[in-house]
Coordinates of C-alpha atoms in Angstrom, one line a residue:
M197 CA 29.9 8.7 39.2
A198 CA 30.9 8.3 43.2
G199 CA 28.0 7.7 45.1
S200 CA 25.5 6.6 42.4
T201 CA 24.2 3.5 41.0
L202 CA 24.3 3.1 37.2
G203 CA 20.7 3.3 36.1
S204 CA 19.3 4.4 39.3
G205 CA 16.1 6.2 39.4
P206 CA 12.5 5.4 38.0
A207 CA 12.4 3.1 34.8
A208 CA 10.0 4.7 32.2
A209 CA 7.9 2.3 30.3
Q210 CA 8.8 1.9 26.7
F211 CA 9.0 0.3 23.4
Y212 CA 11.2 1.5 20.7
I213 CA 11.8 -1.1 17.7
G214 CA 12.8 1.3 14.8
P215 CA 15.7 3.5 13.6
S216 CA 17.4 5.9 16.1
Y217 CA 20.7 7.7 15.5
L218 CA 24.0 8.1 17.0
L219 CA 26.7 10.7 16.3
V220 CA 30.1 9.5 17.7
P221 CA 32.9 12.2 17.3
G222 CA 35.6 10.4 14.6
A223 CA 33.3 7.7 13.5
T224 CA 31.8 8.0 10.2
G225 CA 28.1 7.2 10.1
D226 CA 26.1 5.0 7.7
A227 CA 22.6 6.4 8.1
K228 CA 20.7 7.3 4.6
E229 CA 17.5 9.2 6.2
P230 CA 17.8 12.9 5.2
S231 CA 17.0 13.7 8.9
H232 CA 20.1 12.2 10.0
R233 CA 22.1 11.4 7.2
D234 CA 25.9 10.1 8.1
W235 CA 24.7 9.7 11.7
I236 CA 25.3 5.9 12.8
R237 CA 21.9 4.2 12.7
A238 CA 20.4 2.0 15.3
E239 CA 17.5 -0.5 15.2
A240 CA 16.4 -0.5 18.6
R241 CA 17.0 0.8 21.8
Y242 CA 16.0 1.2 25.9
W243 CA 17.2 3.6 28.6
T244 CA 18.0 2.4 32.0
E245 CA 19.2 -1.1 33.0
R246 CA 16.1 -2.6 33.9
P247 CA 13.1 -0.5 31.9
K248 CA 9.6 -1.1 32.6
L249 CA 7.2 -2.1 30.1
P250 CA 4.4 -0.2 28.8
E251 CA 0.8 -0.5 30.9
I252 CA -1.9 -1.8 29.0
R253 CA -4.3 1.1 28.9
G254 CA -8.3 0.1 29.0
I255 CA -7.9 -2.6 31.4
T256 CA -9.3 -0.8 34.5
A257 CA -10.7 2.4 32.9
L258 CA -11.7 3.8 29.2
K259 CA -8.6 4.0 27.3
N260 CA -8.3 7.6 25.8
D261 CA -6.1 7.7 22.2
L262 CA -5.8 11.4 22.2
L263 CA -2.7 11.7 24.3
F264 CA 1.0 11.9 23.5
S265 CA 3.5 10.8 25.9
G266 CA 6.9 12.5 26.0
S267 CA 10.5 11.2 25.9
T268 CA 11.2 7.9 28.2
A269 CA 14.8 8.8 28.6
P270 CA 16.3 9.9 32.0
T271 CA 16.7 13.4 33.1
Q272 CA 20.0 12.9 34.8
G273 CA 22.9 10.7 34.9
P274 CA 24.5 8.7 35.7
N275 CA 22.6 6.1 33.5
V276 CA 22.8 4.0 30.5
L277 CA 21.5 3.7 26.8
T278 CA 21.6 0.4 25.2
L279 CA 21.2 0.2 21.3
S280 CA 21.2 -2.4 18.7
I281 CA 23.1 -1.9 15.4
D282 CA 23.2 -4.1 12.2
K283 CA 26.0 -5.9 12.0
R284 CA 26.0 -5.0 8.3
S285 CA 26.8 -1.4 9.2
P286 CA 30.3 -0.1 8.0
S287 CA 30.2 2.3 11.2
L288 CA 30.3 -0.8 13.4
P289 CA 34.2 -1.4 13.1
A290 CA 35.1 2.0 14.5
L291 CA 32.6 1.6 17.4
M292 CA 34.0 -1.7 18.4
A293 CA 37.5 -0.4 18.4
R294 CA 36.2 2.2 21.0
C295 CA 34.7 -0.4 22.9
R296 CA 37.9 -2.6 23.0
S297 CA 39.9 0.6 24.0
G298 CA 37.9 1.6 26.7
E299 CA 38.2 5.3 25.7
R300 CA 36.4 7.8 27.6
L301 CA 34.0 10.0 25.5
A302 CA 33.5 13.6 26.3
E303 CA 30.3 14.0 24.2
V304 CA 27.9 11.6 22.0
R305 CA 24.7 12.9 20.4
Y306 CA 21.7 10.7 20.1
A307 CA 18.3 11.2 18.4
E308 CA 15.2 9.1 18.3
A309 CA 11.8 9.5 16.6
A310 CA 9.0 11.2 18.6
E311 CA 6.4 9.0 17.1
I312 CA 8.3 5.7 17.6
A313 CA 9.1 6.8 21.3
R314 CA 5.2 7.6 22.4
H315 CA 3.0 4.9 24.2
P316 CA 2.2 2.3 21.5
Q317 CA -1.7 2.7 22.4
E318 CA -1.7 6.5 21.7
H319 CA -3.3 7.7 18.5
G320 CA -3.6 11.0 16.8
P321 CA -1.6 13.9 15.5
K322 CA 2.0 14.6 17.1
P323 CA 1.5 18.2 18.5
A324 CA 3.0 20.9 16.3
D325 CA 5.7 21.8 19.3
V326 CA 7.0 18.5 19.6
P327 CA 10.1 17.7 17.5
D328 CA 10.2 14.8 14.7
F329 CA 13.4 13.8 16.8
Y330 CA 14.1 14.0 20.3
E331 CA 17.9 14.8 20.8
Y332 CA 20.3 14.5 23.8
V333 CA 23.9 14.9 24.4
L334 CA 25.4 12.3 26.7
S335 CA 28.5 13.3 28.5
G336 CA 31.3 11.3 29.9
V337 CA 30.3 8.3 27.9
T338 CA 32.1 4.8 27.9
L339 CA 31.2 1.9 25.4
D340 CA 30.7 -1.4 26.2
C341 CA 29.7 -3.9 23.5
P342 CA 28.5 -7.2 24.6
T343 CA 28.5 -9.6 21.4
V344 CA 27.0 -12.9 20.2
V345 CA 28.7 -14.3 17.1
D346 CA 25.6 -15.3 15.4
A347 CA 23.4 -12.6 16.1
P348 CA 22.4 -10.3 13.3
E349 CA 22.6 -7.3 15.4
Q350 CA 25.5 -5.7 17.8
A351 CA 24.8 -4.5 21.1
L352 CA 25.9 -1.3 22.2
R353 CA 25.5 -0.1 25.7
L354 CA 26.6 3.8 26.5
K355 CA 27.2 4.3 30.1
F356 CA 26.9 8.1 30.8
E357 CA 27.7 10.4 33.6
A358 CA 25.3 13.1 32.5
I359 CA 22.6 13.8 30.0
R360 CA 21.2 17.1 28.1
W361 CA 17.8 17.2 26.7
V362 CA 18.5 19.4 23.5
N363 CA 15.4 20.4 22.0
H364 CA 12.5 19.3 24.4
R365 CA 11.6 19.2 28.0
P366 CA 10.8 16.2 30.4
Q367 CA 7.0 15.5 30.4
P368 CA 6.0 13.5 33.4
E369 CA 2.4 12.7 32.2
P370 CA 1.1 11.9 28.8
R371 CA -0.5 15.5 27.4
A372 CA -4.0 15.8 26.0
I373 CA -3.9 16.4 22.1
A374 CA -6.5 17.6 19.6
A375 CA -7.8 15.9 16.1
R376 CA -10.0 16.6 13.5
P377 CA -12.9 14.7 12.1
A378 CA -12.0 12.7 8.9
I379 CA -13.3 14.6 5.6
L380 CA -15.9 11.8 4.0
Q381 CA -16.9 12.1 0.6
P382 CA -21.2 12.3 0.6
A383 CA -22.6 8.7 0.3
S384 CA -26.2 10.2 -0.8
L385 CA -26.9 7.7 -3.6
S386 CA -29.8 5.9 -4.6
G387 CA -30.9 2.7 -3.1
Y388 CA -30.8 1.8 0.8
R389 CA -28.3 1.0 3.3
R390 CA -27.4 -1.9 5.5
T391 CA -25.6 -1.2 8.8
F392 CA -23.8 -3.9 11.2
V393 CA -22.0 -3.6 14.3
I394 CA -18.5 -5.6 14.3
S395 CA -18.6 -8.6 16.4
W396 CA -15.1 -10.1 15.3
F397 CA -12.2 -8.7 14.2
A398 CA -8.7 -10.6 14.1
A399 CA -5.9 -11.6 11.5
V400 CA -6.2 -14.1 9.3
T401 CA -4.2 -17.0 10.8
D402 CA -6.4 -20.4 10.1
A403 CA -6.0 -21.9 6.5
A404 CA -5.8 -25.5 7.2
P405 CA -6.2 -27.9 10.0
D406 CA -2.8 -29.5 9.3
Q407 CA -0.9 -26.1 8.5
C408 CA 1.5 -26.5 11.3
P409 CA 3.6 -29.5 11.5
R410 CA 5.1 -27.9 14.3
M411 CA 4.0 -25.1 16.3
N412 CA 6.4 -22.1 17.5
S413 CA 7.1 -22.3 21.5
K414 CA 8.3 -20.1 24.2
P415 CA 11.8 -19.8 25.4
S416 CA 13.2 -22.4 27.6
P417 CA 15.4 -22.4 30.6
A418 CA 18.3 -23.5 28.5
D419 CA 17.6 -20.3 26.4
Y420 CA 17.8 -18.3 29.4
F421 CA 21.2 -19.7 30.8
A422 CA 22.8 -19.9 27.2
L423 CA 24.7 -17.0 27.2
M424 CA 25.3 -16.8 31.0
P425 CA 28.8 -17.6 32.7
E426 CA 28.9 -21.2 33.9
D427 CA 29.3 -20.3 37.5
K428 CA 26.4 -18.0 37.6
A429 CA 24.3 -20.2 35.6
A430 CA 25.0 -23.3 38.3
R431 CA 24.2 -20.8 41.1
L432 CA 20.9 -19.8 39.5
R433 CA 19.9 -23.1 38.3
K434 CA 20.1 -24.5 42.0
E435 CA 18.3 -21.4 43.2
L436 CA 15.4 -21.7 40.8
A437 CA 15.2 -25.5 40.7
D438 CA 11.8 -25.4 42.4
K439 CA 10.2 -22.5 40.6
G440 CA 11.6 -22.1 37.0
V441 CA 12.8 -19.1 35.2
G442 CA 9.7 -16.9 35.4
P443 CA 8.6 -14.1 33.1
E444 CA 10.4 -11.4 35.3
R445 CA 13.9 -12.9 34.4
M446 CA 13.4 -14.6 31.0
P447 CA 13.8 -11.2 29.0
Y448 CA 17.2 -11.1 30.0
R449 CA 18.7 -13.8 28.5
G450 CA 21.0 -11.6 26.1
P451 CA 24.6 -11.2 26.4
E452 CA 25.6 -9.8 29.8
E453 CA 21.6 -10.2 30.7
L454 CA 20.7 -7.5 28.1
D455 CA 16.9 -7.7 27.4
V456 CA 16.1 -9.4 24.3
N457 CA 12.3 -8.4 24.0
L458 CA 13.4 -4.8 23.5
L459 CA 16.6 -5.8 21.5
P460 CA 15.5 -8.8 20.0
G461 CA 18.3 -8.7 17.2
I462 CA 21.1 -9.2 19.9
V463 CA 21.0 -12.9 20.1
A464 CA 21.2 -15.3 17.2
D465 CA 17.9 -16.1 15.3
P466 CA 15.9 -19.2 17.0
G467 CA 14.2 -19.6 13.7
H468 CA 10.3 -19.4 13.4
Q469 CA 8.0 -22.0 12.3
A470 CA 5.8 -21.0 9.1
P471 CA 2.5 -22.6 8.1
H472 CA 2.1 -24.8 5.1
A473 CA -0.6 -23.5 3.1
D474 CA -1.6 -22.5 -0.6
I475 CA -5.3 -21.4 0.0
V476 CA -5.3 -18.3 2.3
K477 CA -7.9 -15.4 2.5
G478 CA -6.4 -11.9 1.4
F479 CA -6.0 -9.7 -1.3
D480 CA -3.7 -9.3 -4.1
L481 CA -2.2 -5.7 -3.0
D482 CA 0.6 -5.5 -5.2
G483 CA -0.9 -6.5 -8.7
D484 CA 1.8 -9.5 -8.9
D485 CA 0.9 -13.0 -8.7
G486 CA 4.6 -14.1 -7.8
R487 CA 5.0 -16.2 -11.3
G488 CA 7.3 -13.7 -12.8
P489 CA 9.8 -11.0 -11.2
P490 CA 8.4 -9.1 -8.5
S491 CA 7.0 -5.4 -9.5
A492 CA 9.0 -2.4 -8.5
G493 CA 8.8 -1.8 -4.7
V494 CA 7.9 -5.4 -4.1
R495 CA 9.9 -7.7 -2.2
A496 CA 9.6 -11.4 -3.6
H497 CA 7.6 -13.8 -1.5
K498 CA 4.9 -16.7 -1.8
N499 CA 1.5 -15.7 -3.0
F500 CA -1.2 -17.6 -2.1
I501 CA -4.7 -18.7 -3.9
S502 CA -8.1 -17.5 -2.0
P503 CA -10.6 -19.8 -1.2
D504 CA -12.9 -18.3 -4.0
G505 CA -9.9 -18.9 -6.5
R506 CA -8.3 -15.4 -6.8
R507 CA -4.7 -15.6 -7.3
G508 CA -1.8 -13.6 -6.3
I509 CA -3.0 -13.2 -2.7
D510 CA -0.5 -11.2 -0.4
N511 CA -0.8 -12.5 3.1
Q512 CA 2.6 -12.3 4.7
L513 CA 1.4 -11.7 8.2
F514 CA -0.4 -15.2 7.9
T515 CA 3.2 -16.7 7.4
V516 CA 4.4 -15.4 10.6
E517 CA 1.3 -15.7 12.8
G518 CA -0.1 -18.9 11.5
C519 CA 2.2 -21.4 13.6
V520 CA 1.6 -19.1 16.9
E521 CA -1.0 -20.8 19.1
G522 CA -1.8 -17.7 21.1
L523 CA -2.3 -15.7 17.7
R524 CA -4.7 -18.2 15.9
R525 CA -8.1 -17.8 16.0
K526 CA -9.1 -19.6 19.4
G527 CA -5.7 -18.4 20.7
F528 CA -5.1 -16.0 23.6
L529 CA -4.5 -12.8 22.3
P530 CA -7.6 -12.6 19.7
M531 CA -9.9 -14.4 22.1
I532 CA -8.9 -11.4 24.9
F533 CA -9.0 -8.6 22.6
N534 CA -12.4 -9.4 21.2
E535 CA -13.6 -10.3 24.8
G536 CA -12.6 -7.0 26.0
R537 CA -13.9 -4.9 23.0
A538 CA -17.4 -6.9 23.2
A539 CA -17.8 -6.2 26.8
G540 CA -16.7 -2.4 26.4
Q541 CA -16.4 0.7 24.2
P542 CA -16.2 1.7 21.5
S543 CA -18.2 -0.5 18.9
A544 CA -17.1 -0.6 15.3
L545 CA -19.8 -0.2 12.6
V546 CA -19.7 -0.7 9.0
E547 CA -22.7 0.5 6.8
I548 CA -23.2 -0.4 3.0
S549 CA -24.9 2.0 1.2
G550 CA -26.6 3.0 -2.0
I551 CA -27.5 -0.6 -2.7
D552 CA -29.8 -0.9 -5.5
D553 CA -29.4 -4.9 -5.8
E554 CA -27.4 -7.1 -3.5
R555 CA -26.3 -9.4 -6.0
N556 CA -24.9 -6.9 -8.4
D557 CA -24.5 -3.1 -8.2
D558 CA -21.7 -1.1 -9.6
D559 CA -21.5 1.8 -7.3
V560 CA -21.9 1.4 -3.5
R561 CA -20.2 2.9 -0.3
V562 CA -18.9 1.1 2.7
T563 CA -18.1 3.4 5.7
L564 CA -16.4 2.4 8.9
F565 CA -17.1 4.4 12.0
Y566 CA -17.6 4.2 15.4
S567 CA -20.0 4.3 18.5
E568 CA -19.6 4.9 22.2
D569 CA -22.3 2.6 22.9
G570 CA -21.2 -0.9 24.0
L571 CA -22.2 -4.0 22.3
R572 CA -25.0 -6.2 23.8
R573 CA -24.9 -9.7 24.7
S574 CA -26.6 -13.0 25.3
P575 CA -25.8 -14.2 29.0
A576 CA -23.7 -16.8 26.7
K577 CA -22.0 -13.9 25.6
V578 CA -23.1 -13.9 21.9
V579 CA -23.4 -10.4 20.3
L580 CA -26.9 -9.6 20.0
P581 CA -28.2 -8.2 16.6
D582 CA -30.7 -5.2 15.9
Y583 CA -29.7 -2.7 18.6
T584 CA -29.2 1.3 17.8
F585 CA -26.0 2.5 18.1
R586 CA -25.3 6.5 18.3
V587 CA -22.7 7.8 16.0
S588 CA -19.7 9.0 18.3
A589 CA -18.9 12.8 17.8
S590 CA -15.7 12.3 19.7
P591 CA -12.7 13.5 17.5
E592 CA -11.0 10.5 19.2
F593 CA -12.8 8.2 16.7
T594 CA -14.4 10.8 14.2
Q595 CA -10.8 11.0 13.2
D596 CA -10.8 7.5 12.1
F597 CA -14.2 7.5 10.2
V598 CA -13.4 6.1 6.5
R599 CA -15.4 5.9 3.5
L600 CA -14.5 3.5 0.6
R601 CA -16.0 3.2 -3.0
G602 CA -17.1 -0.3 -4.0
R603 CA -19.2 -2.5 -5.8
I604 CA -21.2 -5.6 -5.4
V605 CA -20.5 -8.6 -7.7
D606 CA -22.2 -11.9 -7.3
G607 CA -23.2 -10.9 -3.6
V608 CA -19.9 -10.0 -2.7
I609 CA -19.1 -6.3 -1.8
E610 CA -15.5 -5.4 -2.8
T611 CA -14.0 -1.9 -2.5
D612 CA -11.4 0.3 -4.0
P613 CA -8.1 0.8 -2.1
G614 CA -8.3 3.6 0.3
D615 CA -5.2 5.6 1.8
T616 CA -5.5 4.2 5.5
L617 CA -7.9 2.6 7.9
H618 CA -7.5 2.4 11.7
V619 CA -9.4 0.1 13.6
H620 CA -9.9 1.1 17.4
E621 CA -9.7 -1.9 20.0
V622 CA -10.3 -1.4 23.7
T623 CA -7.6 -3.5 25.1
G624 CA -4.2 -4.2 23.0
I625 CA -2.7 -2.5 20.2
E626 CA -4.9 -1.0 17.5
T627 CA -4.4 -1.8 13.8
T628 CA -3.8 0.6 11.1
F629 CA -3.8 -0.3 7.3
V630 CA -2.1 1.2 4.5
K631 CA -3.9 0.9 1.2
P632 CA -6.8 -0.9 3.0
R633 CA -9.8 -2.6 1.0
M634 CA -12.6 -4.8 2.0
R635 CA -14.4 -8.0 0.6
L636 CA -17.7 -8.7 2.6
E637 CA -20.7 -10.7 2.1
F638 CA -24.1 -10.8 3.5
T639 CA -24.7 -13.9 5.5
P640 CA -27.9 -15.9 5.3
E641 CA -28.7 -15.2 8.8
G642 CA -28.5 -11.4 8.1
G643 CA -25.1 -10.3 9.4
I644 CA -22.0 -9.9 7.5
K645 CA -18.6 -11.5 6.9
G646 CA -15.6 -10.9 5.2
V647 CA -12.2 -9.7 5.2
I648 CA -10.2 -6.3 5.7
G649 CA -6.8 -6.1 4.4
G650 CA -3.8 -3.8 3.5
Y651 CA -0.3 -3.3 4.4
L652 CA 0.8 -3.2 8.4
D653 CA 4.0 -1.2 9.6
W654 CA 5.6 -4.4 10.7
R655 CA 7.4 -2.7 13.6
K656 CA 4.2 -1.6 15.2
R657 CA 2.7 -5.0 14.7
L658 CA 6.0 -6.5 16.3
V659 CA 5.0 -4.6 19.3
F660 CA 1.5 -6.1 19.5
Q661 CA 2.9 -9.6 19.5
I662 CA 5.5 -8.9 22.2
Y663 CA 3.7 -6.0 24.1
R664 CA 3.9 -7.7 27.6
G665 CA 7.7 -9.2 27.2
S666 CA 8.1 -12.7 28.4
D667 CA 4.5 -12.9 29.7
Y668 CA 3.6 -12.8 26.0
E669 CA 6.2 -15.3 24.9
N670 CA 5.2 -17.7 27.6
T671 CA 1.1 -17.1 27.0
V672 CA 1.2 -16.4 23.2
G673 CA 4.0 -19.3 22.5
L674 CA 6.7 -17.6 20.8
Q675 CA 10.4 -16.2 21.0
A676 CA 10.6 -12.3 20.9
P677 CA 13.9 -12.6 18.9
A678 CA 12.2 -15.3 16.6
I679 CA 9.3 -13.2 15.5
Y680 CA 11.3 -10.0 15.1
N681 CA 13.7 -11.6 12.4
A682 CA 10.7 -13.6 10.5
M683 CA 8.7 -10.5 10.5
K684 CA 11.8 -8.3 9.0
R685 CA 12.2 -11.2 6.5
A686 CA 8.3 -11.2 5.6
A687 CA 8.1 -7.5 4.9
D688 CA 6.9 -7.1 1.4
G689 CA 5.6 -3.8 0.9
L690 CA 5.9 -0.1 1.6
R691 CA 9.3 0.0 0.5
D692 CA 11.4 3.1 1.7
P693 CA 12.9 4.7 -1.4
V694 CA 15.8 6.1 0.0
T695 CA 16.8 3.2 2.6
G696 CA 15.4 0.3 0.2
E697 CA 13.9 -1.1 3.4
F698 CA 10.4 -2.8 3.1
N699 CA 8.4 -1.2 6.1
G700 CA 5.1 -2.8 5.5
I701 CA 3.7 -6.6 5.7
S702 CA 0.6 -7.5 3.7
A703 CA -1.9 -8.7 6.0
A704 CA -5.7 -9.7 6.2
F705 CA -7.9 -9.8 8.8
D706 CA -11.3 -11.5 9.6
I707 CA -14.4 -9.3 10.1
E708 CA -17.8 -10.4 11.3
G709 CA -20.9 -8.4 12.3
V710 CA -24.6 -8.5 13.2
P711 CA -27.4 -6.1 12.1
A712 CA -27.2 -2.9 14.0
F713 CA -29.2 0.6 13.4
V714 CA -28.3 4.2 13.5
P715 CA -30.6 6.8 14.4
P716 CA -32.0 8.5 11.3
D717 CA -30.7 11.9 12.0
R718 CA -27.1 10.7 12.5
A719 CA -27.6 8.3 9.8
S720 CA -28.2 11.3 7.3
R721 CA -25.6 13.6 8.7
L722 CA -22.8 10.3 8.2
A723 CA -24.3 9.6 4.9
A724 CA -23.5 13.6 4.1
G725 CA -20.3 13.2 5.3
R726 CA -20.8 15.1 8.4

């Protein structure tokens, strides 16, 4: 390692919150996943000492979802891989013993999921020649274990002299990928159709004016200095007295200045304020109203009552985001994402077809699709109705066309659950619902409003919440370790039958739209599922 600086070279943009796996000679693993059974499981990771955060695509040019980024691992050593491991792991004592001994390991194998490692704004199928897991052999490894007693996870730093990529090659730039259009069931029913372009889309976070006795807050300078040696803290306090602790420094408040935005479990949970509410919009996603033992595959949680009186409403995302100022209806992220979508492309549209009676109809279809024509707005930036939108033919968007079967009951459109529903946004992280459903109403002004609900992968939603590290902690008003632990606790669905973990969090999103039109020839092809 002489003549080299640990962690030198370009630092790749990255976020990796999710399982990865370590194989250490002589150490028994605990992973239950069939792909890496008996390896040691990690919960998050980052490569290099000071990795960059992902760029936000779509700010300066149109965002292309049909890309697949390669691994962010360094191509040579010396360098470092930093992991977090659940402190309940039976593998941890042996690793800690290796840390204390300072033993140099000839080789350690590491594997990470290609899907989790790709840029979070990419969407589309993984190429057939990309392995499910990237694997590496790290050589000349020494272990370092910076510890925080009350943290739920243990940091593990692997300083290695060399790295060998086992089953793939470095990919300097994202590669273009292909996607097939979604297959839609024909919607050629009797009756007529009404089409709307979406003017607002954001998570349900507001239930009552007094729902938050206290709001969540950003990390303070005290948090930054809490784990720092006293002499260094005193020196930096003096140096930063007039400037404060900026977002470029704040992530590195973990033990030995590790990044707590990328490894949010390695410090003590700061605690997260949840809203106090009983009436919240959403859906009964699990068929359980919470008054008895939870159904199989469901974690026990508070059930809400909807504004129209339905019981058993599952909306655990509300319990996490409802007291974060920058995630509420008028907060920083919903406003900037909706502004970006309204000012750019694509436009999302909803069509209700097969309408015979707008009050009661037992068989309609609800289709969500996209146009590459932008929204039209007034000088006051109000989305204007009654414009025509061509239906996109781009696979980037046609892969995500969705049609759900539904009905109209007392003027409310309700759909059956689907498989998945992906909502494209121009700036920000896109949202994928599992087991989606919709509940919509026609407004007196001729528009539409309602709710889309389902389960979100909680780790992907977490990336949305902390995407720009301490910039987001500061402007949104949260602490990455706090919201990480809150999301893990709140996850209530999509239980993994092997690990027993809950990978999904129930959620509901407000949706609003204004009347729109589609050219007749494209409307006919869309109705036919083409």
